[in-house]
PDB file of C-alpha atoms in Angstrom:
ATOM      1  CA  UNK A   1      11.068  20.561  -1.377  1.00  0.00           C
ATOM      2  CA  UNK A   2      13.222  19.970  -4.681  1.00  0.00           C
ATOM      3  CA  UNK A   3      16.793  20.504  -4.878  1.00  0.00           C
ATOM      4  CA  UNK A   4      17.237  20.172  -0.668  1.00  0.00           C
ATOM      5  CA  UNK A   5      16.542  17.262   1.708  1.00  0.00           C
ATOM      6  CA  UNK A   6      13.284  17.389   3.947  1.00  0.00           C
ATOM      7  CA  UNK A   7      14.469  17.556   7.269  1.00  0.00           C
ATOM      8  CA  UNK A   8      12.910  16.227  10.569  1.00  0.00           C
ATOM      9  CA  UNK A   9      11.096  19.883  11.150  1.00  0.00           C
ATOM     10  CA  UNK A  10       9.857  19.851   7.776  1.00  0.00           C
ATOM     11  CA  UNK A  11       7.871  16.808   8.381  1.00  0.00           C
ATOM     12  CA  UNK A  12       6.908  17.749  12.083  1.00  0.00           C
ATOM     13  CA  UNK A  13       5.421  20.883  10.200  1.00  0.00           C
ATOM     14  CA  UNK A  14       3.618  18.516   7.305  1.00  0.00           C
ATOM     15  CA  UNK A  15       2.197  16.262  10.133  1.00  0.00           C
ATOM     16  CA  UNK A  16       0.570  19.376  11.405  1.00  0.00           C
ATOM     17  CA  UNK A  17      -0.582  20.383   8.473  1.00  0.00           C
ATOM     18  CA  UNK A  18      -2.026  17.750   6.687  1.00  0.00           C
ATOM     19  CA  UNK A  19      -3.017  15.222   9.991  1.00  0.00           C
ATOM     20  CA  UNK A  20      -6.482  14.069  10.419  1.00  0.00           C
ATOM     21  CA  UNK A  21      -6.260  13.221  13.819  1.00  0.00           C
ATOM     22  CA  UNK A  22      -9.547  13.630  15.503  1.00  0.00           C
ATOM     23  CA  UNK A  23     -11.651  14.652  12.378  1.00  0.00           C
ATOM     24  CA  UNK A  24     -13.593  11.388  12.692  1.00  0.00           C
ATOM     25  CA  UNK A  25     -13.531  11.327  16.705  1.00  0.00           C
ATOM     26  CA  UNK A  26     -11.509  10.120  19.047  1.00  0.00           C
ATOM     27  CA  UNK A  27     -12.240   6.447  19.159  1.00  0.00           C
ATOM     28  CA  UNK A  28     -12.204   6.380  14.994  1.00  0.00           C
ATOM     29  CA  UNK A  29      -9.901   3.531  13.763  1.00  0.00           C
ATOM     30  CA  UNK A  30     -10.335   3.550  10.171  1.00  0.00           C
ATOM     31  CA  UNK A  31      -9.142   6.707   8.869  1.00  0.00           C
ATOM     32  CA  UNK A  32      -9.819   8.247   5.578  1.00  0.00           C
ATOM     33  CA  UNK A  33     -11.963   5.038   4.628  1.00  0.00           C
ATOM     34  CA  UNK A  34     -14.127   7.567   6.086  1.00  0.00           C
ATOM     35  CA  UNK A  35     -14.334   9.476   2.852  1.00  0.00           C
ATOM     36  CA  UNK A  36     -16.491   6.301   1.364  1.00  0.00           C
ATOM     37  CA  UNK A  37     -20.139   6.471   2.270  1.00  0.00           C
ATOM     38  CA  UNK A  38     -23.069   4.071   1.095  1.00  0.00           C
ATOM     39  CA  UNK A  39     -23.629   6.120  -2.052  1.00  0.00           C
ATOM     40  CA  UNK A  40     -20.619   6.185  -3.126  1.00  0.00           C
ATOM     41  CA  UNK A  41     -20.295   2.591  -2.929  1.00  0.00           C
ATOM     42  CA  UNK A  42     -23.714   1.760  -4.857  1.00  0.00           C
ATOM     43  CA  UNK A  43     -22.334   4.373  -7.523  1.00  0.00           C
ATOM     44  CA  UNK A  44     -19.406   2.627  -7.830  1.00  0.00           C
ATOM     45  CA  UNK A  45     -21.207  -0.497  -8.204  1.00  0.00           C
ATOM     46  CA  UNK A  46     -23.268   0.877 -11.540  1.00  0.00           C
ATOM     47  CA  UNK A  47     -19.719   1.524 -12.920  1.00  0.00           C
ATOM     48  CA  UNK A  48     -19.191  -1.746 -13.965  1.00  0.00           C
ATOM     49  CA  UNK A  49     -20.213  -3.111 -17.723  1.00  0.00           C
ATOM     50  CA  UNK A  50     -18.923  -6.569 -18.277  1.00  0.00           C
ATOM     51  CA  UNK A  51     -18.320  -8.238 -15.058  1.00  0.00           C
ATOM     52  CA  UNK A  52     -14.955  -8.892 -15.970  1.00  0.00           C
ATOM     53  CA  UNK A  53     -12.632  -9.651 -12.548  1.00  0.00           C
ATOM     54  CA  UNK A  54      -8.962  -9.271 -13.128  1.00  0.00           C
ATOM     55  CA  UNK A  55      -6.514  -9.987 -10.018  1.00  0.00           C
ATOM     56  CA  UNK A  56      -3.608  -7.217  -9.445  1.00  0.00           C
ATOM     57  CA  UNK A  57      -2.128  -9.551  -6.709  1.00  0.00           C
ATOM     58  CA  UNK A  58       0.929 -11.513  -6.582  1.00  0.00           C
ATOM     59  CA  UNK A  59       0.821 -15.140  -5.989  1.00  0.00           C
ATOM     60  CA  UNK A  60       1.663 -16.274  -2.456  1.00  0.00           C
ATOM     61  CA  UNK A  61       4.533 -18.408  -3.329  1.00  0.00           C
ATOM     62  CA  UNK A  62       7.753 -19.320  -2.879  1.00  0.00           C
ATOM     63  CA  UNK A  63       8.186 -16.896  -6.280  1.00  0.00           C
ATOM     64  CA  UNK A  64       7.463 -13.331  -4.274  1.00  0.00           C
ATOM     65  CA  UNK A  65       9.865 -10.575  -4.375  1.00  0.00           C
ATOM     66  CA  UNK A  66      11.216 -11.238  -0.496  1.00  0.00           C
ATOM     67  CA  UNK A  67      14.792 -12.517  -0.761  1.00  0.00           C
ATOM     68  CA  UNK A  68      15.596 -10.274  -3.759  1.00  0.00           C
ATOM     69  CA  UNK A  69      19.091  -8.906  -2.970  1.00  0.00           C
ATOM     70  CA  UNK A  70      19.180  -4.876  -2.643  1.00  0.00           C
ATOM     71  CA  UNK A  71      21.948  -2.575  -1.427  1.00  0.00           C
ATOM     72  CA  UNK A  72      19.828  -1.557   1.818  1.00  0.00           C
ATOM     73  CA  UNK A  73      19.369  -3.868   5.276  1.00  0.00           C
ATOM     74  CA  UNK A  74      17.279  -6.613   4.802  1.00  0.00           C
ATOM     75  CA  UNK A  75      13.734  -6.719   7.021  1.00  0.00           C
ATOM     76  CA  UNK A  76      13.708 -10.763   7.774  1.00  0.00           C
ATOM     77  CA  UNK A  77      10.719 -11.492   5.535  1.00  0.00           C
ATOM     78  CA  UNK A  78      10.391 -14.779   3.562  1.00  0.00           C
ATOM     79  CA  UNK A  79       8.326 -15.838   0.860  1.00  0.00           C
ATOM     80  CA  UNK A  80       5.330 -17.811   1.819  1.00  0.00           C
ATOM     81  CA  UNK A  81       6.110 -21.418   2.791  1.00  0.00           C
ATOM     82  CA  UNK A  82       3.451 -23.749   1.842  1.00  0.00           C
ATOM     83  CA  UNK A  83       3.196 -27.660   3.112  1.00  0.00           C
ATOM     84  CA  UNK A  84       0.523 -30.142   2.273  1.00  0.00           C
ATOM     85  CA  UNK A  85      -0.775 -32.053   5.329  1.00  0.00           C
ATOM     86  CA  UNK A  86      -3.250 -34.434   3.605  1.00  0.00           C
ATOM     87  CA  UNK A  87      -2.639 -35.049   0.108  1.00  0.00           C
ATOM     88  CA  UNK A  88      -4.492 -37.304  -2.731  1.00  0.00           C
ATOM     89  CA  UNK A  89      -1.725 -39.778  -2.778  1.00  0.00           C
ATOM     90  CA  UNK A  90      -2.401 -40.159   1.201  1.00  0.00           C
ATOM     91  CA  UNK A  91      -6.184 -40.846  -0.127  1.00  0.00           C
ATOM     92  CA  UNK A  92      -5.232 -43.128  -2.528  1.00  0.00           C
ATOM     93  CA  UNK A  93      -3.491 -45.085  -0.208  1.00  0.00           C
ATOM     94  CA  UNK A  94      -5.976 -45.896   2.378  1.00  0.00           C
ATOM     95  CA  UNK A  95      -3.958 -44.128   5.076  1.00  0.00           C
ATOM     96  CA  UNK A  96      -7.120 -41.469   5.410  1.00  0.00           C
ATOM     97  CA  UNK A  97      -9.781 -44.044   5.535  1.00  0.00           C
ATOM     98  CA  UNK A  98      -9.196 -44.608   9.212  1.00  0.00           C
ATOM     99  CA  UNK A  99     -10.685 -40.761   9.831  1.00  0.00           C
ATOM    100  CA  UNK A 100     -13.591 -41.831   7.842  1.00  0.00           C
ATOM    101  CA  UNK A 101     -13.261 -39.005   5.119  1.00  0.00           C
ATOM    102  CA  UNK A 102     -10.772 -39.082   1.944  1.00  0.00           C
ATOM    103  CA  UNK A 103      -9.889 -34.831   1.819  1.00  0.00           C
ATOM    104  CA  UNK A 104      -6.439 -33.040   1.008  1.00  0.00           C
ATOM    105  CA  UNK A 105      -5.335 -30.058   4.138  1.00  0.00           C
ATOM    106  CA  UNK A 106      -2.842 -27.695   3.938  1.00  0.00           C
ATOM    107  CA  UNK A 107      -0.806 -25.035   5.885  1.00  0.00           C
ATOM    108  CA  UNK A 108       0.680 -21.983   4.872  1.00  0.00           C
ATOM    109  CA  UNK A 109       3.337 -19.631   6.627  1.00  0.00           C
ATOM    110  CA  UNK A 110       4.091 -16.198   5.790  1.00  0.00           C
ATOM    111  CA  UNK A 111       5.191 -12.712   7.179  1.00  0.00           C
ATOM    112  CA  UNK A 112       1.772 -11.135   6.480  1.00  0.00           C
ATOM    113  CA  UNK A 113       3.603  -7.973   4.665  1.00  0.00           C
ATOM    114  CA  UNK A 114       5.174 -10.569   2.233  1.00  0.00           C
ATOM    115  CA  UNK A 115       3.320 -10.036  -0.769  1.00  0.00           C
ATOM    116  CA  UNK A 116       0.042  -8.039  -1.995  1.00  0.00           C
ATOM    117  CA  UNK A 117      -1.245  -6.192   1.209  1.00  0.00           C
ATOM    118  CA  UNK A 118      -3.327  -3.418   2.611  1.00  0.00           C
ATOM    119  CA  UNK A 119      -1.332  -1.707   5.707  1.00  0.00           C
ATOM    120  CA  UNK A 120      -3.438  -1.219   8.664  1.00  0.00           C
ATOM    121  CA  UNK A 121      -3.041   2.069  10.559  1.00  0.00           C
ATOM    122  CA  UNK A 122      -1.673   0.114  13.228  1.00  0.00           C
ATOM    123  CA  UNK A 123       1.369  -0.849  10.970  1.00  0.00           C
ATOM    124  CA  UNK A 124       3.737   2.561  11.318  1.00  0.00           C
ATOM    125  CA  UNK A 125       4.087   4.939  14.230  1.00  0.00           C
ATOM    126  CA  UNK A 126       5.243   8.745  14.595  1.00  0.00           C
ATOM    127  CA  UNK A 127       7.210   9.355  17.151  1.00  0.00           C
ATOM    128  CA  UNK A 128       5.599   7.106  20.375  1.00  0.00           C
ATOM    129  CA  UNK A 129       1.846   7.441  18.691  1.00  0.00           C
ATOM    130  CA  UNK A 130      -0.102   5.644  15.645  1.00  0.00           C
ATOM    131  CA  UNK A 131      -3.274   6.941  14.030  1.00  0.00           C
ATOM    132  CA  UNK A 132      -5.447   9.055  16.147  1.00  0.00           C
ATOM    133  CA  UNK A 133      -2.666   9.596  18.550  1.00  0.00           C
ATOM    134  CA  UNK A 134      -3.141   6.108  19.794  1.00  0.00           C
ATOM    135  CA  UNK A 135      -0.494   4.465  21.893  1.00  0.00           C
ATOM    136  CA  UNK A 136       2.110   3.016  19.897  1.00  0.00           C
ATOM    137  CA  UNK A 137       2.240   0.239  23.002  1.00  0.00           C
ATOM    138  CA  UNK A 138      -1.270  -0.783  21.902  1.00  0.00           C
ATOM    139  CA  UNK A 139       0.482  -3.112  19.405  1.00  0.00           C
ATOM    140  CA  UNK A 140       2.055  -5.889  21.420  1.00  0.00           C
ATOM    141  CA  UNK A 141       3.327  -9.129  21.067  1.00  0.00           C
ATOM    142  CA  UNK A 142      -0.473 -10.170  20.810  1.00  0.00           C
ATOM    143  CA  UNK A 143      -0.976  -7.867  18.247  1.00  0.00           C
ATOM    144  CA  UNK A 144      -2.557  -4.626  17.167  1.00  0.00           C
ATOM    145  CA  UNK A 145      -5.270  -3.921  20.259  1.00  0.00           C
ATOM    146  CA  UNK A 146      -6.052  -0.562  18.129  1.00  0.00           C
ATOM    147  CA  UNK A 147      -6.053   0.037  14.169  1.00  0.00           C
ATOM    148  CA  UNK A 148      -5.505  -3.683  13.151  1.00  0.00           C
ATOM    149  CA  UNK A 149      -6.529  -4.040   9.273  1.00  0.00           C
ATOM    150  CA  UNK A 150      -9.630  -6.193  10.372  1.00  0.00           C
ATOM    151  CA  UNK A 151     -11.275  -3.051  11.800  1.00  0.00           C
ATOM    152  CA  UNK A 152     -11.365  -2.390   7.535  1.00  0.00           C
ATOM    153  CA  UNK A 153     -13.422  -5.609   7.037  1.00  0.00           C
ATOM    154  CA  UNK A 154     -16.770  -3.942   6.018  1.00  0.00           C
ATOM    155  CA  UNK A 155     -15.483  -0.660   4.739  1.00  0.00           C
ATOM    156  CA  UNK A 156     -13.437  -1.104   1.939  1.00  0.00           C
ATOM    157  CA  UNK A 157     -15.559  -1.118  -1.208  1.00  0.00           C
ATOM    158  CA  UNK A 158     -15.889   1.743  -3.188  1.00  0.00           C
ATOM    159  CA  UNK A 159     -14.405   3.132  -6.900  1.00  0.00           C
ATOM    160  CA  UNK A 160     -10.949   2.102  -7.951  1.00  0.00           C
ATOM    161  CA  UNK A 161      -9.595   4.962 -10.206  1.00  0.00           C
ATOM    162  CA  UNK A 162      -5.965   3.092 -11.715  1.00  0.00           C
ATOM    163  CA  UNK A 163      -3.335   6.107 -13.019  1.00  0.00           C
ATOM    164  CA  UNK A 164      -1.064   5.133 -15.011  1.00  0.00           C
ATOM    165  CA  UNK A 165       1.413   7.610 -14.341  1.00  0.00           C
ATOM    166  CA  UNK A 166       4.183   6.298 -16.235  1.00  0.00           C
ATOM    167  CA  UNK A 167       2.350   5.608 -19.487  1.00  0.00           C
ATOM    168  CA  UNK A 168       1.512   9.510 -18.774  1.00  0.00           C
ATOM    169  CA  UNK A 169       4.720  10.514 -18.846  1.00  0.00           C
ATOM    170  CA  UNK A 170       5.484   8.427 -22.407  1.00  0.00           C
ATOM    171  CA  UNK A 171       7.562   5.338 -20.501  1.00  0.00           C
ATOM    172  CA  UNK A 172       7.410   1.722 -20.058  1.00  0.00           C
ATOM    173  CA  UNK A 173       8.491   2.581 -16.419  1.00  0.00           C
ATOM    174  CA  UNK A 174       9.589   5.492 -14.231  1.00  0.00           C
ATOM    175  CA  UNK A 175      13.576   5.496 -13.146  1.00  0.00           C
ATOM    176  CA  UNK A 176      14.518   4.341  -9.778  1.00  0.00           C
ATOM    177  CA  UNK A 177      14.801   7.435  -8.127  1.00  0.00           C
ATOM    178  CA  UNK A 178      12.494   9.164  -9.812  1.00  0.00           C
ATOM    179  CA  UNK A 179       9.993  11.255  -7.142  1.00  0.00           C
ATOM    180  CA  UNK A 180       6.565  11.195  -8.833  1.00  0.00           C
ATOM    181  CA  UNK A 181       4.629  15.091  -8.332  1.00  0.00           C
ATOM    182  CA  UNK A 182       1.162  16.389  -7.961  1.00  0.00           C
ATOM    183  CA  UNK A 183       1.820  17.796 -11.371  1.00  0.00           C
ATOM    184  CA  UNK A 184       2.394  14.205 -12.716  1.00  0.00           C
ATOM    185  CA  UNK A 185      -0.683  12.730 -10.789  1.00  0.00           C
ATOM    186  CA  UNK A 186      -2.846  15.488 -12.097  1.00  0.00           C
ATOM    187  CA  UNK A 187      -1.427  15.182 -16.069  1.00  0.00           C
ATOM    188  CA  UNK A 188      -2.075  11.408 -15.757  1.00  0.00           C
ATOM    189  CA  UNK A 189      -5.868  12.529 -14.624  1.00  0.00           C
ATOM    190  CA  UNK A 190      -6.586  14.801 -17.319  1.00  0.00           C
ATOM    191  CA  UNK A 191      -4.704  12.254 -19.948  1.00  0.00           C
ATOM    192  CA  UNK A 192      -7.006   9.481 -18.806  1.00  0.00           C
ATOM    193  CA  UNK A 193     -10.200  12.092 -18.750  1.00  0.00           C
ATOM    194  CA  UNK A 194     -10.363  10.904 -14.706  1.00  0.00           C
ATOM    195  CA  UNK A 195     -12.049  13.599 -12.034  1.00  0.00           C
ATOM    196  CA  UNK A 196     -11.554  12.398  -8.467  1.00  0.00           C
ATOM    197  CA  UNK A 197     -13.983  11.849  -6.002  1.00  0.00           C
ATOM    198  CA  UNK A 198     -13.874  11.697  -2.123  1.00  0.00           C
ATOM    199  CA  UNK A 199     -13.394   8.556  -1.367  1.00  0.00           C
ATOM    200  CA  UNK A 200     -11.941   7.040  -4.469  1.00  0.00           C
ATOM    201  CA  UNK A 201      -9.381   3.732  -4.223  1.00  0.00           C
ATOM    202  CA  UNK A 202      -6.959   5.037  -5.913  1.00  0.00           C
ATOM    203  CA  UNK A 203      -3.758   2.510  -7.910  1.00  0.00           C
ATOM    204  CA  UNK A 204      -0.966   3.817  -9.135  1.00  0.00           C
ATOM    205  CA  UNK A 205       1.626   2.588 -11.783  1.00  0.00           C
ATOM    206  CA  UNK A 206       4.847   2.876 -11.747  1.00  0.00           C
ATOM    207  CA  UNK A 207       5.864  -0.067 -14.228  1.00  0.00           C
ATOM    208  CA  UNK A 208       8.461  -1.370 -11.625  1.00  0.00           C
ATOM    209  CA  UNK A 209       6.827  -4.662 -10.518  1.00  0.00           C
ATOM    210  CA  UNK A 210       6.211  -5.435 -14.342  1.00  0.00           C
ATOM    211  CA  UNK A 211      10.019  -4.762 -15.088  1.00  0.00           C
ATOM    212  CA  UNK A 212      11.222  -7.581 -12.630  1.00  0.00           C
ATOM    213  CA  UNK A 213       8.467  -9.633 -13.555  1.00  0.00           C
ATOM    214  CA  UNK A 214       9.832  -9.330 -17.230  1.00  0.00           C
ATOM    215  CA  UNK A 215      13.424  -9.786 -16.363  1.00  0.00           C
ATOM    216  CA  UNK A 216      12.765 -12.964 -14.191  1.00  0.00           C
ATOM    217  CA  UNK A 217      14.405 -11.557 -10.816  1.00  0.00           C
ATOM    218  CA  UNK A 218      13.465  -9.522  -7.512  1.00  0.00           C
ATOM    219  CA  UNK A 219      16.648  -8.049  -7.196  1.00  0.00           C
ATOM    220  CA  UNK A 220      16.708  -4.359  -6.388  1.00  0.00           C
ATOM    221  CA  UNK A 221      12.781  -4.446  -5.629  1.00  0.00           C
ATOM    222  CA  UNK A 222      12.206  -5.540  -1.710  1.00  0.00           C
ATOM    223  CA  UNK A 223      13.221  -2.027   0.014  1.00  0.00           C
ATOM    224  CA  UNK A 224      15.496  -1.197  -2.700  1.00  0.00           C
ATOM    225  CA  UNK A 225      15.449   2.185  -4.702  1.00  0.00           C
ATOM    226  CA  UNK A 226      12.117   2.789  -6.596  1.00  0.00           C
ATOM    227  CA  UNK A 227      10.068   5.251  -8.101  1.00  0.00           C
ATOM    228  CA  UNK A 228       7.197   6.727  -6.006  1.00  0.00           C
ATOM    229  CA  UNK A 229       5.603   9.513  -4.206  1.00  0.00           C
ATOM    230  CA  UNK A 230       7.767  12.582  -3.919  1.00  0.00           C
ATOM    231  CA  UNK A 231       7.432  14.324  -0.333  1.00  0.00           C
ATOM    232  CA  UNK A 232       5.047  16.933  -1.885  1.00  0.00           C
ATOM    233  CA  UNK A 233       1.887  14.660  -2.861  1.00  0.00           C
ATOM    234  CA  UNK A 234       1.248  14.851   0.681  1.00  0.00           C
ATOM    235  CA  UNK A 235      -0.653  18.225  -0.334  1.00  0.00           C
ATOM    236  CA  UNK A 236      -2.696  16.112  -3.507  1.00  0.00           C
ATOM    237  CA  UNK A 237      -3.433  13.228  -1.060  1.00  0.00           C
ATOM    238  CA  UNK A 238      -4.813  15.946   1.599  1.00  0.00           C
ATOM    239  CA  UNK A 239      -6.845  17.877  -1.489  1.00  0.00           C
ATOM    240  CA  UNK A 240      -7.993  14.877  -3.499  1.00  0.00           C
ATOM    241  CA  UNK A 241      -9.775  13.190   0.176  1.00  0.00           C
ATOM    242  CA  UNK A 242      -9.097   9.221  -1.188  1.00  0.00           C
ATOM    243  CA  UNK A 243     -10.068   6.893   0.856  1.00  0.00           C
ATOM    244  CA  UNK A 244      -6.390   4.464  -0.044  1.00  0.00           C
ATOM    245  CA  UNK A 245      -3.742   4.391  -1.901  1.00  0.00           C
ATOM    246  CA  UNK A 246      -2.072   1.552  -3.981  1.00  0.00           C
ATOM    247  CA  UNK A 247       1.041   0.996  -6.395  1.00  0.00           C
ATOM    248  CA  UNK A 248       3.390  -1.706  -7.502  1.00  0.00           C
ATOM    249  CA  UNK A 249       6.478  -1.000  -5.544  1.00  0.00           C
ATOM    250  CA  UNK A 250       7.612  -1.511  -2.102  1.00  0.00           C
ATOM    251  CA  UNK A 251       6.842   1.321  -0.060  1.00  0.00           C
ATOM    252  CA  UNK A 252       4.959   3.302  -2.437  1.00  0.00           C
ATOM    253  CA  UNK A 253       7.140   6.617  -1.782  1.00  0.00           C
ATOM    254  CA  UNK A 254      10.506   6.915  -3.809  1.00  0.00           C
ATOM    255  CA  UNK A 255      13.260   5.647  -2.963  1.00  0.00           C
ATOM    256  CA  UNK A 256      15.843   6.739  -1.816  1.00  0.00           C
ATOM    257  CA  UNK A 257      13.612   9.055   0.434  1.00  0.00           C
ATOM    258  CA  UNK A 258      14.169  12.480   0.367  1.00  0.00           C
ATOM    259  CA  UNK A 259      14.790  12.794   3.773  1.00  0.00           C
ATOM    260  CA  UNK A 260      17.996  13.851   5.043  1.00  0.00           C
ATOM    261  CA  UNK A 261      20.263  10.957   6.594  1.00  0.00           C
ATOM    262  CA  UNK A 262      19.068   9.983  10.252  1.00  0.00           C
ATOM    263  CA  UNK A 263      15.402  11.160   9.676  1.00  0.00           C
ATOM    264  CA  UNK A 264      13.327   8.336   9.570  1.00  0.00           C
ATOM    265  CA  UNK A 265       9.801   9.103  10.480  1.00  0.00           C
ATOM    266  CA  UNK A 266       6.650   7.712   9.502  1.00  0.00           C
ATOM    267  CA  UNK A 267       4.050  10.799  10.605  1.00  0.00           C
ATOM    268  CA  UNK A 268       0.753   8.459   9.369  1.00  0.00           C
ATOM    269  CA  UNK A 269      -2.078  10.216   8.317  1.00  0.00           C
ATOM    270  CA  UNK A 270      -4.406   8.273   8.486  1.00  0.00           C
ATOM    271  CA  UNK A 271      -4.912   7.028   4.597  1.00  0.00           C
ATOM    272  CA  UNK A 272      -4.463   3.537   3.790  1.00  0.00           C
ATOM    273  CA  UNK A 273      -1.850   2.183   1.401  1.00  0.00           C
ATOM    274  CA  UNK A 274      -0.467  -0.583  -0.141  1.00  0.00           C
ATOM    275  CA  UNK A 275       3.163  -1.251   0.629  1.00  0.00           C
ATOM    276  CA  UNK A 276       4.717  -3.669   3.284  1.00  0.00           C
ATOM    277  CA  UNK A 277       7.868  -1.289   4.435  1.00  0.00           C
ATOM    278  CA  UNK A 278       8.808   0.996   7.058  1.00  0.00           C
ATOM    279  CA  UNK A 279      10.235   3.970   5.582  1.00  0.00           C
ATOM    280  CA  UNK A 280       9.609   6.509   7.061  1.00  0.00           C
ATOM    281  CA  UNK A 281       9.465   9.392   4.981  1.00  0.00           C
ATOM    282  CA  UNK A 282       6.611  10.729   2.483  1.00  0.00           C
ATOM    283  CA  UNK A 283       3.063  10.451   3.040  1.00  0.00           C
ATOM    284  CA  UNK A 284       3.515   7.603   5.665  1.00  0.00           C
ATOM    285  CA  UNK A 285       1.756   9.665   8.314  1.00  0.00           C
ATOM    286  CA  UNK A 286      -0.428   8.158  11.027  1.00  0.00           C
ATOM    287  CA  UNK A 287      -1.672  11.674  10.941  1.00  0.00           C
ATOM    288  CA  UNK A 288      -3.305  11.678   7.458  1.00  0.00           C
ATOM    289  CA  UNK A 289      -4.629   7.976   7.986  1.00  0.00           C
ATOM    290  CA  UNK A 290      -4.815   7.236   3.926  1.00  0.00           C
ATOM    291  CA  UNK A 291      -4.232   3.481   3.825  1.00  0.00           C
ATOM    292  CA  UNK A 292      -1.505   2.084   1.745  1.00  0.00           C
ATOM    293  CA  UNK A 293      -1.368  -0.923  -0.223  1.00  0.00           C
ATOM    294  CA  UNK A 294       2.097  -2.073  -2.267  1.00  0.00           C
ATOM    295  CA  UNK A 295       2.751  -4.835  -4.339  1.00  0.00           C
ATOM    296  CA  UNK A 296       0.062  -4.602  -6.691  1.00  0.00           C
ATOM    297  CA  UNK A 297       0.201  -6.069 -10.400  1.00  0.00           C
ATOM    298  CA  UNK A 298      -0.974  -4.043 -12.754  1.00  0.00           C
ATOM    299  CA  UNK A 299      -1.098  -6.796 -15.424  1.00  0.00           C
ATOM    300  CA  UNK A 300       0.210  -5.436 -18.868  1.00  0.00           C
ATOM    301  CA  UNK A 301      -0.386  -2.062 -17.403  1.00  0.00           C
ATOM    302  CA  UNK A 302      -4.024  -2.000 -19.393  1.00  0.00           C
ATOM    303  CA  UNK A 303      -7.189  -1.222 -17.597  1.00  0.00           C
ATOM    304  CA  UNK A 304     -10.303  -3.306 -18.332  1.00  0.00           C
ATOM    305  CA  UNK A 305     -13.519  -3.416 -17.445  1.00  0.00           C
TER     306      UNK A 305
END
């Protein structure tokens, strides 16, 4: 697709082509998660050597990247507000002992896509359908009746493969703007000695979250412009079968999309990624049902086990 704008035929043709619509039935919900089996997970369990947990998520805090000013319409997100209902001072006063039990409460509120999340297939629609060619009416004011991220709650364990793609390609971090290739994804494999697997959770770095992090502001991150997925890693997500996808940007694809003006949609494939925006564009496709995950820290951009 380089050097011309994907148009709204070329990604009706991609969401024939690479849409998994059906493969795991109709009444399947999870999407490529599918990919992961039992074996794979107990394999990826004997991968690990000192026990060491590290966190790649942002902290839910008034700190978070919403609010950061960019040049593109802002979604109505805010960072999470958090208020304290009981607190120690309360205790220490004696205005608790009446209940019988001295104990701090709390309450948080937050858009749910505010921060470090998994997208459920439920999240973005193409055309009037979501993954599976479920209604897009099944999510309602009530919620998501079909593909809501809980249907994920006892699938989504398996190996976590982390590329860091811009390392790779000998920078701190890739250029807003800068559409990231199969050719790049595959270099940054046979840099880091890494074969895929079916089923693999795979994180990618960009080194843009670390950047703001570094100079102390959000600006240009929350739906700004970003590096990411070009339009043609729709073919590696297809060939590689992952189970989800994660990076530390918004919406995981670049930005600006390389759609042409006015074409805007999300085809969903089915694969799960990390991101917490609706542009629709890329890899987005209900029809490939990889999940997507977005916001993810990648620390100093080390891996460690």
């Amino acid at each position: 697709m380089a050097g011309r704008k994907v148009t709204r035929d070329d990604l009706r043709q991609a969401a024939e082509k690479y849409k998994n619509w059906g493969k795991w039935g109709p009444d399947d919900e999870i999407g490529t998660l599918n990919y992961t089996s039992p074996k794979d997970i107990v394999a990826a369990a004997q991968l690990v050597k000192k026990g060491k947990v590290i966190s790649l998520a942002l902290n839910f805090d008034n700190n978070g990247p919403q609010g950061g000013k960019t040049n593109y319409p802002a979604l109505g997100r805010i960072n999470p507000l958090h208020t304290m209902l009981r607190t120690g001072t309360d205790a220490y006063s004696g205005v608790l002992d009446k209940r019988g039990i001295r104990a701090a409460d709390d309450m948080v509120v937050m858009p749910l896509q505010c921060g470090t999340q998994w997208d459920g297939l439920g999240h973005v629609f193409y055309e009037n359908n979501m993954w599976n060619g479920y209604d897009c009416r099944e999510v309602s004011s009530f919620g998501a009746a079909k593909c809501g991220i809980e249907k994920t709650k006892a699938k989504m364990v398996g190996r976590g493969v982390f590329l860091d793609v811009a390392r790779a390609l000998g920078k701190d971090c890739l250029d807003d703007g800068y559409g990231i290739t199969c050719e790049d994804l595959d270099l940054t494999a046979k840099k880091q000695k890494i074969t895929f697997k079916r089923g693999d959770y795979i994180i990618v770095r960009t080194g843009q979250m670390e950047r703001c992090l570094k100079a102390g502001s959000w600006d240009g991150y929350p739906g700004g412009d970003a590096p990411g997925f070009a339009f043609e890693t729709l073919d590696w997500i297809k060939r590689t079968e992952l189970a989800a996808l994660a990076s530390d940007t918004w919406g995981c694809e670049v930005r600006p999309n390389e759609s042409e003006e006015g074409t805007s949609i999300s085809l969903g494939t089915g694969s799960r990624s990390m991101n917490s925006c609706l542009w629709r564009q890329s890899f987005r496709l209900p029809a490939l049902s990889a999940r997507r995950s977005i916001h993810w820290r990648s620390s100093d951009g080390h891996v460690r086990t």
